[in-house]
Amino acid sequence: MIELPEALARAEELDKTITGKTVEKVYPPSSPHKFCWFNGEPDSYDGRMRGKKVEGTSGFGIFVELHLSDGIRLCFNDGVNARLLAPSDSIPVKYQLRIDFTDGWVLLFTVAMYGGIICFEHTYDNEYYVMSKEGLSPLAEGFNEAHFHKLLESVKPGISAKAFLATQQRIPGLGNGVLQDILFKARIHPKKKIGQLTEEEAMRLFGCIKEVLAEMSRLGGRDTEKDIWGNPGSYHTILSKNTYRQKCPVCGGDIVKTAYLGGSVYYCPECQPLE
């Protein structure tokens, strides 16, 4: 799933590889996906994008956005995978959107679980898009201790650490995937109530948000996600689907996996006590 580190990494990869290319043709889904959302009919994307030049790419929150000439934008989020194919590569049969460039390169989009591939002109009126783009990034200088305290004060004390971090995009781009290592390093249980955090724990959590997200971004995203060439990110997750059957790297105890608030959480009961 695309969270902030992946949004930044995919944007950088695409910016370096497709900026300057011109769209020759856009193909609608060869394999329709029930949970892939478009802005209007995907058949119309060819008419909107054909002949447009890619002027750059940006990443913010949970979105990657391609900037094309004449104010055309194409953004994607959540479980959308972007794959760049060379002229000599074979093109997979199944995809949710395909963009052919005039130089023979192809940008292919597939969806794992759910996600949006949105083409629009200039602006996109979607609350998650707006929050991702206009919200203060946790990697920004202005995301400081004072700002973090305001966020803590803005929620009910009974809300859990996971709910605080991963719902309503309070912190743009921070979701259920990246929060696992953040909470582990902060030694905070995902179900611990925000109102029960000591000042020391709150500041430890703040520091780990900045530190972990910066490291994930620097290394091209998590190893649970793939880049535009199909390679996993270089950040090795501590707690994820890849590692939870292993022992805790700190205490050697068992890692717990459980369903909570619409997704799986991983934690070490010894290192992240609930009480």
Coordinates of C-alpha atoms in Angstrom, one line a residue:
M1 CA 0.0 0.0 0.0
I2 CA 1.2 3.5 -0.8
E3 CA 2.0 5.4 2.4
L4 CA 4.3 8.5 2.6
P5 CA 7.7 6.7 2.0
E6 CA 6.3 5.0 -1.0
A7 CA 4.6 8.1 -2.4
L8 CA 7.9 10.0 -2.2
A9 CA 10.0 7.1 -3.6
R10 CA 7.6 6.4 -6.5
A11 CA 7.4 10.0 -7.3
E12 CA 11.2 10.4 -7.4
E13 CA 11.6 7.2 -9.6
L14 CA 9.0 8.4 -12.1
D15 CA 10.3 12.0 -12.1
K16 CA 13.7 10.7 -13.1
T17 CA 12.5 8.3 -15.8
I18 CA 9.4 9.6 -17.5
T19 CA 9.7 13.4 -17.3
G20 CA 9.9 14.7 -20.8
K21 CA 8.1 11.7 -22.4
T22 CA 4.9 12.3 -24.5
V23 CA 1.8 10.1 -24.2
E24 CA 1.1 8.2 -27.4
K25 CA -1.9 6.2 -26.2
V26 CA -3.8 5.3 -23.0
Y27 CA -5.5 1.9 -22.8
P28 CA -8.4 1.3 -20.4
P29 CA -8.5 -1.8 -18.1
S30 CA -7.8 -5.1 -19.8
S31 CA -8.9 -6.8 -16.6
P32 CA -11.6 -4.7 -14.8
H33 CA -11.1 -4.5 -11.0
K34 CA -14.2 -4.1 -8.8
F35 CA -12.2 -1.9 -6.3
C36 CA -10.2 0.3 -8.7
W37 CA -11.7 3.7 -9.0
F38 CA -11.4 6.2 -11.8
N39 CA -12.5 9.8 -12.4
G40 CA -15.2 9.3 -15.0
E41 CA -14.9 6.4 -17.5
P42 CA -11.4 5.0 -18.0
D43 CA -12.1 4.9 -21.7
S44 CA -12.0 8.7 -21.6
Y45 CA -8.4 8.9 -20.3
D46 CA -6.9 8.4 -23.8
G47 CA -8.7 11.5 -25.1
R48 CA -7.6 13.5 -22.0
M49 CA -3.9 12.4 -22.0
R50 CA -2.9 11.6 -25.6
G51 CA -0.3 14.0 -26.9
K52 CA 0.5 15.5 -23.4
K53 CA 4.0 15.7 -22.2
V54 CA 5.0 14.6 -18.7
E55 CA 6.4 17.7 -17.0
G56 CA 7.2 16.2 -13.6
T57 CA 6.0 14.1 -10.7
S58 CA 5.2 14.7 -7.1
G59 CA 4.5 12.6 -4.0
F60 CA 2.5 13.6 -0.9
G61 CA 0.5 11.8 1.7
I62 CA -0.8 8.7 0.1
F63 CA -0.7 10.0 -3.5
V64 CA 1.7 10.0 -6.4
E65 CA 0.9 12.6 -9.0
L66 CA 2.0 12.9 -12.6
H67 CA 2.0 16.5 -14.0
L68 CA 1.2 16.6 -17.7
S69 CA 1.1 19.6 -20.1
D70 CA -2.1 21.7 -20.3
G71 CA -2.8 21.2 -16.6
I72 CA -3.7 17.5 -16.9
R73 CA -2.9 15.4 -13.8
L74 CA -2.9 11.7 -13.2
C75 CA -2.7 10.6 -9.5
F76 CA -2.8 7.1 -7.9
N77 CA -3.0 5.9 -4.3
D78 CA -3.5 3.0 -1.9
G79 CA -2.9 -0.4 -3.5
V80 CA -2.1 0.8 -7.0
N81 CA 1.2 -0.6 -8.3
A82 CA 3.0 1.4 -11.1
R83 CA 5.5 -0.6 -13.3
L84 CA 7.7 1.0 -16.0
L85 CA 8.5 -1.2 -18.9
A86 CA 11.2 -0.8 -21.5
P87 CA 10.4 -1.1 -25.3
S88 CA 12.0 -4.6 -25.2
D89 CA 9.9 -5.8 -22.2
S90 CA 6.9 -8.0 -22.7
I91 CA 3.7 -6.4 -21.5
P92 CA 1.5 -8.3 -19.0
V93 CA -1.9 -9.2 -20.2
K94 CA -3.8 -7.9 -17.2
Y95 CA -3.7 -4.3 -16.1
Q96 CA -6.0 -1.6 -14.8
L97 CA -4.5 1.2 -17.0
R98 CA -1.7 1.3 -19.6
I99 CA 0.1 4.4 -20.8
D100 CA 2.3 4.1 -23.9
F101 CA 4.8 6.8 -24.6
T102 CA 6.1 7.8 -28.1
D103 CA 9.5 6.4 -27.4
G104 CA 8.2 2.9 -26.8
W105 CA 8.3 2.9 -23.0
V106 CA 5.1 1.8 -21.2
L107 CA 3.8 2.7 -17.7
L108 CA 1.5 0.0 -16.4
F109 CA -0.9 0.2 -13.4
T110 CA -2.3 -2.8 -11.5
V111 CA -4.3 -2.9 -8.4
A112 CA -3.8 -5.4 -5.6
M113 CA -6.7 -4.8 -3.2
Y114 CA -8.1 -1.4 -3.9
G115 CA -7.0 2.0 -5.1
G116 CA -7.7 5.0 -7.4
I117 CA -6.2 6.0 -10.7
I118 CA -7.5 9.5 -11.2
C119 CA -7.2 11.7 -14.2
F120 CA -8.3 15.3 -13.8
E121 CA -7.5 18.9 -14.9
H122 CA -5.9 21.3 -12.5
T123 CA -7.8 20.3 -9.3
Y124 CA -9.3 17.2 -7.7
D125 CA -12.0 17.7 -5.1
N126 CA -11.5 14.6 -2.9
E127 CA -11.0 14.9 0.9
Y128 CA -8.2 12.4 1.1
Y129 CA -6.4 14.1 -1.8
V130 CA -6.8 17.5 -0.3
M131 CA -5.7 16.3 3.1
S132 CA -2.6 14.6 1.6
K133 CA -1.7 17.6 -0.4
E134 CA -2.5 20.5 2.0
G135 CA -1.8 18.8 5.3
L136 CA 1.5 19.3 7.0
S137 CA 3.9 16.5 6.2
P138 CA 5.5 14.7 9.2
L139 CA 8.9 15.2 7.4
A140 CA 8.4 19.0 7.1
E141 CA 10.3 21.3 9.4
G142 CA 7.0 22.7 10.7
F143 CA 6.0 19.3 12.0
N144 CA 7.6 20.0 15.3
E145 CA 6.9 19.1 19.0
A146 CA 4.4 22.0 19.3
H147 CA 2.5 20.8 16.3
F148 CA 2.5 17.2 17.6
H149 CA 1.2 18.4 21.0
K150 CA -1.7 20.1 19.2
L151 CA -2.6 16.9 17.4
L152 CA -2.6 15.0 20.6
E153 CA -4.8 17.6 22.2
S154 CA -7.2 17.5 19.3
V155 CA -8.4 13.9 20.0
K156 CA -10.3 12.3 22.8
P157 CA -8.0 10.7 25.4
G158 CA -9.6 7.3 24.9
I159 CA -8.5 6.9 21.4
S160 CA -5.8 4.3 20.8
A161 CA -2.3 5.0 19.5
K162 CA -3.1 3.2 16.2
A163 CA -6.3 5.1 15.8
F164 CA -4.5 8.4 16.4
L165 CA -1.8 7.7 13.9
A166 CA -3.6 5.9 11.2
T167 CA -7.2 7.3 10.9
Q168 CA -8.5 10.5 9.4
Q169 CA -5.1 11.3 7.9
R170 CA -4.2 13.5 10.9
I171 CA -0.6 12.9 9.8
P172 CA -0.6 12.8 6.0
G173 CA 0.8 9.5 4.6
L174 CA 1.0 7.7 7.9
G175 CA -1.0 4.5 7.8
N176 CA -1.3 1.1 9.2
G177 CA 1.8 -0.1 7.4
V178 CA 4.4 2.3 8.6
L179 CA 3.0 2.7 12.1
Q180 CA 4.1 -0.8 13.0
D181 CA 7.8 0.1 13.2
I182 CA 7.1 3.6 14.6
L183 CA 5.2 2.1 17.6
F184 CA 7.8 -0.6 18.0
K185 CA 10.7 1.8 18.2
A186 CA 8.7 4.1 20.5
R187 CA 7.9 1.1 22.7
I188 CA 4.2 1.8 22.6
H189 CA 1.4 -0.7 22.3
P190 CA -1.0 -0.1 19.3
K191 CA -4.0 -0.3 21.7
K192 CA -2.6 2.1 24.3
K193 CA -4.8 5.1 24.9
I194 CA -3.4 8.5 23.9
G195 CA -4.6 9.9 27.3
Q196 CA -2.3 7.4 29.1
L197 CA 0.9 8.5 27.4
T198 CA 3.4 10.1 29.6
E199 CA 5.2 13.2 28.3
E200 CA 8.3 11.1 27.8
E201 CA 6.3 8.5 25.7
A202 CA 4.6 11.3 23.7
M203 CA 8.0 12.8 22.8
R204 CA 9.4 9.4 22.1
L205 CA 6.5 8.8 19.7
F206 CA 7.1 12.1 18.0
G207 CA 10.8 11.4 17.5
C208 CA 10.1 7.9 16.1
I209 CA 7.6 9.3 13.6
K210 CA 10.2 11.6 12.2
E211 CA 13.0 9.2 12.4
V212 CA 11.3 6.1 10.9
L213 CA 9.5 7.9 8.1
A214 CA 12.7 9.7 7.1
E215 CA 14.7 6.4 7.0
M216 CA 11.9 4.6 5.1
S217 CA 11.8 7.4 2.5
R218 CA 15.6 7.6 2.2
L219 CA 15.7 3.9 1.4
G220 CA 13.1 3.9 -1.2
G221 CA 10.2 2.6 0.8
R222 CA 9.5 -0.6 2.7
D223 CA 10.5 -4.1 1.6
T224 CA 6.8 -5.0 1.6
E225 CA 6.2 -2.7 -1.4
K226 CA 7.8 -2.6 -4.9
D227 CA 9.3 0.1 -6.9
I228 CA 8.5 0.9 -10.6
W229 CA 10.9 -1.8 -11.7
G230 CA 9.3 -4.5 -9.5
N231 CA 12.0 -4.5 -6.8
P232 CA 11.2 -4.3 -3.1
G233 CA 12.1 -1.2 -1.1
S234 CA 15.4 -1.2 0.7
Y235 CA 14.0 -0.4 4.1
H236 CA 13.8 -3.7 6.0
T237 CA 10.7 -3.7 8.1
I238 CA 11.0 -4.8 11.7
L239 CA 7.3 -5.7 12.1
S240 CA 5.4 -6.7 9.0
K241 CA 3.9 -9.7 7.1
N242 CA 7.6 -10.5 6.2
T243 CA 8.8 -10.8 9.8
Y244 CA 6.1 -11.4 12.3
R245 CA 6.9 -15.2 12.6
Q246 CA 10.4 -14.3 13.7
K247 CA 11.4 -13.5 17.2
C248 CA 11.5 -9.9 18.5
P249 CA 14.9 -8.5 17.6
V250 CA 15.2 -6.8 21.0
C251 CA 14.0 -9.2 23.6
G252 CA 13.8 -12.5 21.7
G253 CA 10.1 -12.9 22.5
D254 CA 7.2 -13.8 20.2
I255 CA 5.7 -11.2 17.9
V256 CA 1.9 -11.0 18.1
K257 CA -0.3 -10.4 15.0
T258 CA -3.9 -9.5 15.6
A259 CA -6.7 -7.8 13.7
Y260 CA -7.5 -4.3 15.0
L261 CA -9.3 -1.4 13.5
G262 CA -9.7 -2.8 10.1
G263 CA -6.2 -4.1 9.6
S264 CA -3.5 -6.3 11.2
V265 CA -1.2 -4.9 13.9
Y266 CA 2.1 -6.5 15.0
Y267 CA 3.7 -5.9 18.3
C268 CA 6.0 -7.4 21.0
P269 CA 4.0 -7.7 24.3
E270 CA 7.3 -7.5 26.2
C271 CA 8.7 -4.4 24.5
Q272 CA 5.4 -2.7 24.0
P273 CA 3.4 -3.4 27.1
L274 CA -0.3 -2.2 27.1
E275 CA -0.1 -1.0 30.7

